[in-house]
Amino acid sequence: SSPQDQYELYAVEMEKQDDGAMDVKIKKKKTTKAAKKKEKLENMKKEMDVDDHQLSVEDLELKYQTSVSKGLNSTWAGEILLRDGPNELKPPKGTPEYVKFARQLAGGLQCLMWVAAAICLIAFGIQCGQGDLTSADNLYLAIALIAVVVVTGCFGYYQEFKSTNIIASFKNLVPQQATVIRDGDKFQINANQLVVGDLVEIKGGDRVPADIRIITSQGCKVDNSSLTGESEPQTRAPECTHESPLETRNIAFFSTMCLEGTATGIIVNTGDRTIIGRIASLASGVENEKTPIAIEIEHFVDIIAGLAIFFGGTFFVVAMVIGYPFLKAMVFFMAIVVAYVPIRLWAVFQVCLSLTAKRLARKNCVVKNLEAVETLGSTSVICSDKTGTLTQNRMTVSHLWFDNQIHTADTTEDQSGQSFDQSSETWRALCKIVSLCNRAFFKSGQDNVPVPKRIVIGDASETALLKFSEITLGNVMEYRERYKKACEIPFNSTNKFQVTIHELEDPRDPRYLLVMKGAPERILERCATIMIKGQELPLDEQWKEAFQTAYMDLGGLGERVLGFCHLYLDPVQFPRGFSFDSEEMNFPTSGLCFAGLISMIDPPRATVPDAVMKCRTAGIRVIMVTGDHPITAKAIAASVGIISEGSETVEDIASRMRIPVEQVNKWEARACVVNGGQLKDMESEDLVEILKMHPEMVFARTSPQQKLIIVESCQKLGAIVAVTGDGVNDSPALKKADIGVAMGIAGSDAAKNAADMILLDDNFASIVTGVEQGRLIFDNLKKSIAYTLTKNIPELTPYLIYITVSVPLPLGCITILFIELCTDIFPSVSLAYEKAESDIMHLKPRNPRRDRLGDVALAVYSYFQIGAIQSFAGFTDYFTAMAQEGWFPLLCVGLRAQWENDHLQDVQDSYGQEWTFGQRLYQEYTCYTVFFISIEMCQILDVLIRKTRRLSVFQQGFFRNKILVIAIVFQLCLGCFLCYCPGMPNIFNFMPIRFQWWLVPLPFGILIFVYDEIRKLGVRRHPGSWWDKELYY
Amino acid sequence: MLGQCRSCPGTWLRGDLGLLAPVLLAARGPPTSPAAALTMAIEKEKKTCGQLMAEWREFVWNPRTHQFMGRTGTSWALILLFYLVFYGFLTALFTLTMWVMLQTVDPYIPKYQDRLSVPGMMIRPKTDTLDVTFNVSNTETWDDYVKMLNDFLEPYNDSIQVATNDVCRPGRYNEQPDNGVLNYPKRACQFNRTSLGNCSGLSDPSHYGYADGRPCILIKMNRVINFFAGANQTMNVTCAAKKEEDAQKLGEMAMFPPGGHIDLMYFPYYGKKVHVNYTQPIVAVKFLNPEANMDHNVECKINAANIATTDERDKFAGRVAFKIRVNRD
C-alpha cells in the first residue's frame, strides 16, 4: 500500500549520489511531511549511526558474541530470535481495523440507508407516541435496513480482510532461504530465522538476507539499486571505506541482490531494524489509487443513487401535494429509495470478483486487489520481464558440439523432449569432464525429487551442467567419489577457466586425469588435439574453423557457451600421491585435448509461446523488457513469439540486403531490439515513435528506471499497461502500470506490495489466464448488473401506481428488501460463473472510455423494456389475486383511503361483502406476496436471458452453468419457504398464496424470453443496424 | 460524483439532469453527453462551471449536429415509435390477460373467501375513530349521529320491508339454492325497524336516547356471502365494558331485539347482485345509565357457534370495540 511513498524516497536517494549526504537529504525531503515522520526520521538517523562497519572483526565477535569461523551457538541464536523477533519486515501498519470497518458502514449508499432507517424509527416513534401499536412495520423496516447496512458492511470488511490474508498466507508459502553457519556447520534455513550475530554466506544470485557486515569476500558484487538506485553493481569487501554505513563497502544491505562472487558476513541488523526496514516502515500508510473498475462501479452506483433520490424526491412532492401527511410522504420517499437503490450491487461485485480471484488463485495468480482482475481484462500492452517470467529461470544445457556436430539437448521442464545420440566415445569423455570439473552439488536428502527440481548449491552454469550430467549419466555424486579429486583451481575472471585433477577409477591405472572447462576461446588456446569419435586428432586450422563456426552459431542463439578439454597426465612425471599445487600450477595447462562445447540457456517456459500467441490474437501487445543481453533477449523473444517468425529488425534487413542500417526503411521492420544504452539517449517522443513504428519490441539491458519510462510511453499511446517485475526498484513501474504483476518466487516484498497481482509460479502464461478471466468477469458483471437493475422497475412501479391511482399497496418495503437481499442474490452471483459467449480472447481489449460497465443502453433496456414487462406481470398477478378474492380492478382504483383506514371495519368489496381492516391487511400481504412471486418468476426468466448478450440462450446451453440452475432452484425454494412457512404473515408479511398465482406471471415471463431472443437474433443478424445500436448492451 | 464539484452551483443541476438522460431514453448519446462528460470529469478532475454549463447546453441542443438531448429528430422519432409499439403491445397483452382473468371470475360469487372466515362487526353511528362522544345539552354534538342513524335505518322502515321482503320462518336459514336453474334474484327476509323498540327512533322525542343521555348504538355483523352464521343454533350479541371493573360505571344496557338475538333467517347472504334487497340484521344496544363525563370502553361480540371472537390480530373479528362518552354540563 505504500510504494508510492517508497518511490519518492528512492528518488531522493538517487539524488544523493551527487553530494553523498544521504541522511540530510532524506530529512530535507521529509520535512514537508507530518511532524511525526520527521521525528521518526530523527530516530532513524540516530539509529543509522551504527559503528559496526568501523569495528574490527574481533570487536564484532565480542559485540555479538559470535565467531567468524563457527558462527553463533544455535541455542543462543534461538534466544536472540525470541528477543528480536523473526527477521522479516512487518507488514506496513495499515488503517486500524475498526476504521476499515467503519468505512464499510459509512459509504454514500450506506449513509442513505442510515437516513432511511432513521426516518423509519422516527415514524415508528411517532406512531408509538400516538398510541397506535397495531403495526410495527416501520420498526421492522428500520431493523431490516440497519441489518442490510451492517451485513453488507461486514461482508465488505470480510472481503478486504480476506484479500489481505491471501497475501499474508502467500508470504509464508515461499520463504526465502539463507545459508548460515552455526556451531561450525552449514545450514540452509529460512531467512526469517536469522538473528543478529549469525554468520551467513551469500553468493551470486542470492538476496542478502539481512544487513551484513562483510568478513570475507571473493569478488562479491551487490546490486544496491533497490536502495540507492545505482544500477551498477557495487563491490563488497571486508574493508571499511567510508564512515557512513550507507557508503562503506563492508556492509551489504537487506534485500539487495548479490550479483556475483561469494561473501561471508555477520548479521548486524535484522527485520525492521535493517535500513530497508526502516525506510519501509516510514513509507507506510499511503492509500492505493482507485482502479478503473472501482471508478466505474462508483460512477454507476452514484448514477443509480442519484436517480433514486430524484424519483423519491419527485414522489415525495407529489405525495405532499396529494395531501399525505409529511411523515407518510417521507416513508414513501424512503420506500422508493430503497426500491431503487441496488443496495447489494457492491456486494455482488465483490462476490463476483472474489470468485474470479479464487479461480485465478487456483491458477497461481494471487490477486491482491480484487478490482485488478478486471483491469487485467482491459490490458492492451504487457511489458514482461524475461527471466523467470518468460523463461524457466534456470540455466539448462541446450546444445552440445562434439564430433564436429551440434547436438540438441532436451530443455523441457519435465524432460519430455528428444535426447541426442549418446553412443560416441567423445560424448563419454565430454561427459566425464562435465561431471568432474564441477563444484556444484545437490543438497542432500533429495533422492526422490526429480532432477530438474532438486536444489543445487552452486552457480547457475554449474547447476545446469550438474543436472545435465545427472540426467544423462546417473548418480554424479557417486561418480565423483570414484574419481577422487586431487587438486582444483576454481573459476575466476582472469583465467576464465576451471581445472580439477582426479585420480582414475581403476586403481591399477596410475594416471591422473586433468579436466578443464572455461570460456571456449581460452580453452581452445590451451588445446593441441581434438577428440573426434574417440580419436585424438591434431587440432589444425580446419578444426579450428569448425570450432569457430560452432561457437558463433551457438553464441548467435544467445546462449552461454563453455568449452571442455582434458588431459591424462604422464604417470611418470605425476605419480600417485604427487602433490599438486593450485597456486603454482605445477601441472600442464596447455597441450590439452579438446572434447567439445556445451551451451546453456535459460530456456523459455513450454507454455509461453502459446500464451504469447494468445495475447496476440487477443489484441494485446507483448513487449519484453529485460536486463539481459540484446542477443539473448532477441533469441528468447524469437523463440517465444514476441518477435514472430519472418519479422525482421532494421539490422536484420540491413544485413540481408547488404546495405547500411541508415538506408533501411524503418517502417519495414516489424521488430525492434532497443538496448538500454540507446534508450538513455532517446527523448520520450522518440520512444513513443519507436513504439508506434515497430509492433514487436524488445528492450534489452534496461535499468528499472527505463522500465518506468517505457511504461509511461505506452500509456501515452493510450494503452492499459500490465507490467511484470520483481525488484524493489520495479515498484515504481509496477505502481505506474495500470496493473502491476509481481513475481511470487523471485519478487521482492516491495514489488509485491506495489503490485496488484502476484504470479505464484512466475509464469507468463498465468497472466494470459488472468486476462481471459478479467475479460470474462467484465462481461459477466455487466450481465449481473443488468439482472440486478431490471427488478428495480417492478419494485418501483407499485409505489407509483399506489400514489397516483390510489390502489391498495401492491408491494411492501419489507418484501422489496427480501427480493433485494435474499432471493435475488444467488442468481446474480451465479452469472459470474457463466462461460464466455464467444472466444473473448479473439477480441480487441475493451476501450475503457467507450465500453463501460454500466452504460446507458444497458440501463434503458433493463429498466424500460424488461423491467416494464415485469411490472405488467406483477400488476396482472396483483389484480388477479384481488379480483379472485372479491376486489375487481376498477373498484381497486381510488380505494386506498378506505382500505387503509384502520377504523373502518366494513369496507364493501365488489360482491357486497364487508371486510374488517385486519382482513384487508392480510389481503394486502397476499398482494405483496403475489407481486413478489411475479417478480421472482420473471427474474428466473430474466437470469436465463442474461446468460448471453448476443448469442441465443440455446447456443449457450441452458444448463451448462450448473450454479445458475442451482440458483434458480434455490430461488424457487426460498420463494416457497417465504410463502408457506407458518408465521410468515405476521413477521415478514408473506401470505400463503394459491398455486395458480404462481402461474399468472408466466405469459409475461415467456414474453421476456421470446422478446430477448428476438432482440439477440436481430443483433446477430444485422450488426450495425438501428436495432443493434439501440438494443445491444 | 456529487461531492467532487460541490463548489459549483451548476453541478447539481447538471448531475441530476445527466442522471435523467437514461430516463429520457437518450441512449448512446454522443461524446458530448453528460454521461461522457462525467467520465471526462473523473479523468480530468475539475472543470470550470462555465465549461460544465456549456457542455450541458450543448447536450440539450447541439446546433452542429441538430441533436436534442443527444439525439436527432429522426432518432427521437424512431425510438419513440419503438416504445409506442412496445408499450402498446404490452398494454394490449395486459388488457388481454386481465380480460381473460375477469372471464374466470364469477360475477355473483367470489372465487375465494380466504380472508373472510370470521365476519367482522361494526357499529352505527360510524365515526372516524369508533368514538361516540356528545354533550347532552348541546344538540349540535349529537345531531350528526342521529342523522346518521336515521339514514341508516331508513331501509328498515316497516313499510319498505313489507313492500320488498318476505316474511320468513324464524329459527332457520333462508336457503334459496339454485338447483340447476338460476334462482335470481333471491328474496330477502324482513327486518322491521320496529323490532328495535326504543332504539328504532320512531316517534322518539329523545332521538335514540341522545337527547337524554341514554344513547343507542346499532351493531351489525359484516356481510359474508354464503356464510351460515350460528351453525344452525341461536346466536346473540352481548355487550360489556372492556374492563370488568368499569361495568358499574357503564351501568345497565338494554338490547333490541330482546337479548340481542339475531335470527338465522337472515342468512346466508347471496351477494349484492343477487340478493338485491337484503336487509342486514342489526342489534341495538341502549346504555341506560352511563356515568357522565367519562370514557366508557365497550366491547360487543357475537355469541355464535361458528364465529370465533378470540383472534388476537384482528380485533374486529366477531366483535367490535368502541368508546362512548356522555358529557353533561
CSV table of C-alpha atoms in Angstrom, one decimal, chain A residues 219-364:
chain,number,residue,atom,x,y,z
A,219,GLY,CA,34.6,-10.8,-6.0
A,220,CYS,CA,31.4,-10.1,-4.3
A,221,LYS,CA,29.2,-7.6,-6.0
A,222,VAL,CA,25.8,-6.4,-5.0
A,223,ASP,CA,23.1,-4.6,-6.7
A,224,ASN,CA,22.1,-1.7,-4.4
A,225,SER,CA,19.7,-0.3,-6.9
A,226,SER,CA,16.8,-1.1,-4.7
A,227,LEU,CA,18.2,1.1,-2.0
A,228,THR,CA,20.1,3.7,-3.8
A,229,GLY,CA,19.0,3.5,-7.4
A,230,GLU,CA,22.5,2.9,-8.7
A,231,SER,CA,22.2,0.2,-11.2
A,232,GLU,CA,26.0,-0.5,-11.4
A,233,PRO,CA,27.0,-3.5,-9.3
A,234,GLN,CA,28.9,-2.5,-6.2
A,235,THR,CA,31.8,-4.3,-4.8
A,236,ARG,CA,31.5,-5.6,-1.2
A,237,ALA,CA,34.7,-6.2,0.7
A,238,PRO,CA,35.8,-6.6,4.3
A,239,GLU,CA,37.5,-3.2,4.5
A,240,CYS,CA,35.7,-0.2,5.8
A,241,THR,CA,35.9,2.6,3.2
A,242,HIS,CA,33.6,5.2,4.5
A,243,GLU,CA,32.4,6.4,7.8
A,244,SER,CA,28.8,6.4,6.7
A,245,PRO,CA,27.3,3.0,7.0
A,246,LEU,CA,25.5,3.6,3.8
A,247,GLU,CA,28.6,4.4,1.9
A,248,THR,CA,31.0,1.9,3.2
A,249,ARG,CA,31.8,-1.2,1.2
A,250,ASN,CA,31.8,-3.6,4.1
A,251,ILE,CA,28.1,-3.7,4.7
A,252,ALA,CA,25.6,-5.4,2.5
A,253,PHE,CA,22.0,-4.4,2.9
A,254,PHE,CA,19.0,-6.5,3.5
A,255,SER,CA,17.0,-7.4,0.3
A,256,THR,CA,19.6,-6.2,-2.1
A,257,MET,CA,20.8,-8.7,-4.6
A,258,CYS,CA,24.2,-10.3,-4.6
A,259,LEU,CA,25.1,-10.4,-8.3
A,260,GLU,CA,28.3,-12.4,-8.4
A,261,GLY,CA,31.1,-13.8,-6.2
A,262,THR,CA,30.7,-15.0,-2.7
A,263,ALA,CA,31.0,-13.5,0.7
A,264,THR,CA,30.5,-14.3,4.3
A,265,GLY,CA,29.4,-11.8,6.9
A,266,ILE,CA,28.0,-11.2,10.3
A,267,ILE,CA,24.4,-10.1,10.6
A,268,VAL,CA,24.3,-6.7,12.3
A,269,ASN,CA,20.6,-5.8,11.8
A,270,THR,CA,17.5,-7.9,11.2
A,271,GLY,CA,13.9,-7.3,10.2
A,272,ASP,CA,12.5,-3.9,10.7
A,273,ARG,CA,15.8,-2.6,12.1
A,274,THR,CA,17.5,-3.0,8.8
A,275,ILE,CA,18.0,0.0,6.6
A,276,ILE,CA,15.3,-1.1,4.1
A,277,GLY,CA,13.1,-2.0,7.0
A,278,ARG,CA,13.3,1.5,8.4
A,279,ILE,CA,12.6,3.0,5.0
A,280,ALA,CA,9.7,0.7,4.5
A,281,SER,CA,8.2,1.5,7.9
A,282,LEU,CA,8.4,5.2,7.0
A,283,ALA,CA,6.7,4.7,3.8
A,284,SER,CA,3.6,3.0,5.2
A,285,GLY,CA,0.1,4.2,5.2
A,286,VAL,CA,-0.3,5.5,1.7
A,287,GLU,CA,-3.6,4.7,0.1
A,288,ASN,CA,-3.8,2.9,-3.2
A,289,GLU,CA,-5.3,4.7,-6.1
A,290,LYS,CA,-8.6,3.7,-7.4
A,291,THR,CA,-8.7,1.1,-10.1
A,292,PRO,CA,-10.7,1.7,-13.3
A,293,ILE,CA,-13.4,-0.8,-12.3
A,294,ALA,CA,-13.8,0.9,-8.9
A,295,ILE,CA,-14.3,4.2,-10.6
A,296,GLU,CA,-16.7,2.5,-13.0
A,297,ILE,CA,-18.7,1.0,-10.2
A,298,GLU,CA,-18.8,4.0,-8.1
A,299,HIS,CA,-19.8,6.2,-11.0
A,300,PHE,CA,-22.5,3.7,-11.7
A,301,VAL,CA,-23.8,3.4,-8.2
A,302,ASP,CA,-23.8,7.2,-7.9
A,303,ILE,CA,-26.0,7.4,-11.0
A,304,ILE,CA,-28.4,4.9,-9.6
A,305,ALA,CA,-28.5,6.6,-6.2
A,306,GLY,CA,-29.0,9.9,-7.9
A,307,LEU,CA,-31.9,8.5,-9.9
A,308,ALA,CA,-33.3,7.0,-6.7
A,309,ILE,CA,-33.2,10.3,-4.9
A,310,PHE,CA,-34.6,12.1,-7.8
A,311,PHE,CA,-37.5,9.7,-8.1
A,312,GLY,CA,-38.1,9.6,-4.4
A,313,GLY,CA,-38.0,13.4,-4.2
A,314,THR,CA,-40.5,13.8,-7.1
A,315,PHE,CA,-42.9,11.4,-5.4
A,316,PHE,CA,-42.4,13.0,-2.1
A,317,VAL,CA,-43.5,16.3,-3.6
A,318,VAL,CA,-46.4,14.5,-5.4
A,319,ALA,CA,-47.5,12.8,-2.2
A,320,MET,CA,-47.4,16.1,-0.3
A,321,VAL,CA,-49.4,17.8,-3.0
A,322,ILE,CA,-52.0,15.0,-3.0
A,323,GLY,CA,-52.3,15.6,0.7
A,324,TYR,CA,-50.4,12.9,2.6
A,325,PRO,CA,-49.1,13.8,6.0
A,326,PHE,CA,-45.4,14.7,6.0
A,327,LEU,CA,-44.3,11.6,7.7
A,328,LYS,CA,-46.2,9.3,5.3
A,329,ALA,CA,-44.7,11.2,2.4
A,330,MET,CA,-41.3,10.7,3.9
A,331,VAL,CA,-41.9,7.0,4.2
A,332,PHE,CA,-42.9,7.0,0.5
A,333,PHE,CA,-39.7,8.7,-0.3
A,334,MET,CA,-37.7,6.2,1.6
A,335,ALA,CA,-39.5,3.3,0.2
A,336,ILE,CA,-38.8,4.5,-3.3
A,337,VAL,CA,-35.2,5.0,-2.5
A,338,VAL,CA,-35.0,1.5,-1.0
A,339,ALA,CA,-36.7,0.1,-4.1
A,340,TYR,CA,-34.4,1.9,-6.4
A,341,VAL,CA,-31.0,1.6,-4.9
A,342,PRO,CA,-29.4,-1.6,-5.8
A,343,ILE,CA,-28.2,-2.0,-2.2
A,344,ARG,CA,-26.3,-5.1,-2.7
A,345,LEU,CA,-24.8,-4.3,-6.0
A,346,TRP,CA,-21.5,-3.6,-4.4
A,347,ALA,CA,-21.7,-6.9,-2.6
A,348,VAL,CA,-22.5,-8.7,-5.8
A,349,PHE,CA,-19.5,-7.1,-7.4
A,350,GLN,CA,-17.3,-8.1,-4.6
A,351,VAL,CA,-18.5,-11.7,-4.7
A,352,CYS,CA,-18.1,-11.9,-8.5
A,353,LEU,CA,-14.7,-10.5,-8.4
A,354,SER,CA,-13.6,-12.7,-5.5
A,355,LEU,CA,-14.9,-15.7,-7.3
A,356,THR,CA,-12.7,-14.9,-10.2
A,357,ALA,CA,-9.9,-14.1,-7.8
A,358,LYS,CA,-10.3,-17.5,-6.3
A,359,ARG,CA,-10.4,-19.1,-9.7
A,360,LEU,CA,-7.2,-17.3,-10.6
A,361,ALA,CA,-5.5,-18.2,-7.3
A,362,ARG,CA,-6.0,-21.8,-8.3
A,363,LYS,CA,-4.1,-21.0,-11.5
A,364,ASN,CA,-1.3,-19.4,-9.5
